[in-house]
PDB file of C-alpha atoms in Angstrom:
ATOM      1  CA  MET A  19     -10.262  -1.846  13.593  1.00 75.00           C
ATOM      2  CA  ARG A  20     -10.811   0.906  11.030  1.00 81.00           C
ATOM      3  CA  THR A  21     -13.579   0.766   8.502  1.00 85.00           C
ATOM      4  CA  GLY A  22     -13.893   2.258   5.054  1.00 88.00           C
ATOM      5  CA  PRO A  23     -15.562   1.606   1.726  1.00 89.00           C
ATOM      6  CA  ASN A  24     -12.789  -0.937   1.089  1.00 88.00           C
ATOM      7  CA  LEU A  25      -9.567  -2.156   2.654  1.00 88.00           C
ATOM      8  CA  LEU A  26      -7.283   0.408   1.000  1.00 89.00           C
ATOM      9  CA  ASP A  27      -9.518   3.291   2.094  1.00 90.00           C
ATOM     10  CA  ALA A  28      -9.486   1.958   5.649  1.00 90.00           C
ATOM     11  CA  VAL A  29      -5.715   1.387   5.829  1.00 89.00           C
ATOM     12  CA  ALA A  30      -4.541   4.646   4.185  1.00 90.00           C
ATOM     13  CA  PRO A  31      -5.649   7.035   6.978  1.00 90.00           C
ATOM     14  CA  VAL A  32      -4.035   4.831   9.626  1.00 90.00           C
ATOM     15  CA  CYS A  33      -0.756   4.922   7.703  1.00 90.00           C
ATOM     16  CA  ALA A  34      -1.033   8.720   7.387  1.00 91.00           C
ATOM     17  CA  GLU A  35      -1.701   9.095  11.128  1.00 92.00           C
ATOM     18  CA  VAL A  36       1.289   6.945  12.072  1.00 91.00           C
ATOM     19  CA  ARG A  37       3.526   8.903   9.678  1.00 89.00           C
ATOM     20  CA  ALA A  38       2.275  12.284  10.995  1.00 93.00           C
ATOM     21  CA  ALA A  39       2.614  11.291  14.647  1.00 95.00           C
ATOM     22  CA  SER A  40       5.951   9.509  14.517  1.00 94.00           C
ATOM     23  CA  GLY A  41       7.550  10.076  11.125  1.00 89.00           C
ATOM     24  CA  VAL A  42       7.424   6.318  10.532  1.00 87.00           C
ATOM     25  CA  LEU A  43       6.055   5.044   7.237  1.00 84.00           C
ATOM     26  CA  MET A  44       4.136   1.827   7.762  1.00 85.00           C
ATOM     27  CA  THR A  45       5.509  -0.788   5.427  1.00 83.00           C
ATOM     28  CA  ASP A  46       4.018  -3.989   6.796  1.00 85.00           C
ATOM     29  CA  LEU A  47       0.460  -5.205   7.123  1.00 85.00           C
ATOM     30  CA  GLY A  48       1.599  -8.635   8.226  1.00 86.00           C
ATOM     31  CA  VAL A  49       1.049 -10.226   4.836  1.00 87.00           C
ATOM     32  CA  GLU A  50       3.152 -13.281   4.166  1.00 88.00           C
ATOM     33  CA  GLY A  51       3.371 -15.015   0.805  1.00 88.00           C
ATOM     34  CA  LEU A  52       2.901 -11.907  -1.333  1.00 87.00           C
ATOM     35  CA  TRP A  53       3.252 -14.127  -4.385  1.00 87.00           C
ATOM     36  CA  GLU A  54       0.184 -16.189  -3.392  1.00 89.00           C
ATOM     37  CA  TRP A  55      -2.302 -14.054  -5.298  1.00 84.00           C
ATOM     38  CA  THR A  56      -6.034 -14.383  -4.873  1.00 90.00           C
ATOM     39  CA  ALA A  57      -8.688 -12.301  -6.616  1.00 93.00           C
ATOM     40  CA  ASP A  58     -11.200 -12.441  -3.778  1.00 95.00           C
ATOM     41  CA  GLY A  59     -12.526  -8.893  -3.854  1.00 95.00           C
ATOM     42  CA  ARG A  60     -11.680  -5.453  -2.533  1.00 93.00           C
ATOM     43  CA  ASP A  61     -11.630  -6.532   1.123  1.00 92.00           C
ATOM     44  CA  GLY A  62     -10.107 -10.016   0.948  1.00 93.00           C
ATOM     45  CA  GLN A  63      -6.608 -11.412   1.042  1.00 93.00           C
ATOM     46  CA  GLY A  64      -5.922 -10.085  -2.460  1.00 94.00           C
ATOM     47  CA  ALA A  65      -6.634  -6.543  -1.238  1.00 94.00           C
ATOM     48  CA  ALA A  66      -4.315  -7.040   1.739  1.00 94.00           C
ATOM     49  CA  ILE A  67      -1.569  -8.146  -0.653  1.00 94.00           C
ATOM     50  CA  VAL A  68      -2.127  -5.072  -2.849  1.00 94.00           C
ATOM     51  CA  ALA A  69      -1.974  -2.798   0.212  1.00 93.00           C
ATOM     52  CA  GLN A  70       1.205  -4.494   1.436  1.00 94.00           C
ATOM     53  CA  LEU A  71       2.892  -4.117  -1.954  1.00 94.00           C
ATOM     54  CA  LEU A  72       1.872  -0.451  -2.209  1.00 93.00           C
ATOM     55  CA  LEU A  73       3.264   0.297   1.265  1.00 92.00           C
ATOM     56  CA  MET A  74       6.511  -1.458   0.404  1.00 93.00           C
ATOM     57  CA  ALA A  75       6.734   0.425  -2.901  1.00 93.00           C
ATOM     58  CA  ALA A  76       6.114   3.785  -1.192  1.00 92.00           C
ATOM     59  CA  GLU A  77       8.818   3.187   1.397  1.00 91.00           C
ATOM     60  CA  ARG A  78      11.406   1.858  -1.027  1.00 94.00           C
ATOM     61  CA  ALA A  79      10.679   4.463  -3.691  1.00 94.00           C
ATOM     62  CA  SER A  80      11.250   7.269  -1.189  1.00 92.00           C
ATOM     63  CA  LEU A  81      14.647   5.794  -0.321  1.00 94.00           C
ATOM     64  CA  ILE A  82      15.793   6.226  -3.928  1.00 95.00           C
ATOM     65  CA  GLY A  83      14.269   9.632  -4.479  1.00 96.00           C
ATOM     66  CA  TYR A  84      10.805   9.004  -5.914  1.00 95.00           C
ATOM     67  CA  SER A  85       7.876  11.009  -4.575  1.00 94.00           C
ATOM     68  CA  VAL A  86       4.278   9.928  -4.070  1.00 92.00           C
ATOM     69  CA  ASP A  87       3.430  11.962  -7.176  1.00 95.00           C
ATOM     70  CA  ASP A  88       5.997   9.945  -9.144  1.00 95.00           C
ATOM     71  CA  LEU A  89       4.365   6.709  -8.004  1.00 94.00           C
ATOM     72  CA  VAL A  90       0.847   7.927  -8.764  1.00 94.00           C
ATOM     73  CA  ARG A  91       1.938   9.077 -12.209  1.00 95.00           C
ATOM     74  CA  PHE A  92       3.529   5.681 -12.820  1.00 92.00           C
ATOM     75  CA  LEU A  93       0.398   3.807 -11.727  1.00 92.00           C
ATOM     76  CA  ARG A  94      -1.906   6.008 -13.806  1.00 92.00           C
ATOM     77  CA  THR A  95       0.296   5.598 -16.874  1.00 90.00           C
ATOM     78  CA  ALA A  96       0.917   1.873 -16.475  1.00 89.00           C
ATOM     79  CA  ALA A  97      -2.662   0.978 -15.543  1.00 88.00           C
ATOM     80  CA  GLY A  98      -4.250   3.223 -18.147  1.00 83.00           C
TER      81      GLY A  98
END
């Protein structure tokens, strides 16, 4: 188990290590029912759903030619 200030900060380095070691982009955190939203804090089920959706977006975006910078720019613009 990795720790971090919050779930996203704990999961991101693991994803980076897997990608660097094997070239595989993690796209699944084992979250089912992504539509079953819960606002239970930065380390709860809601955070796991956010992480799962971000991983899926990163993988699918790269398949159609978007970069990480494109996604970050989109999130910064859309979220304000």
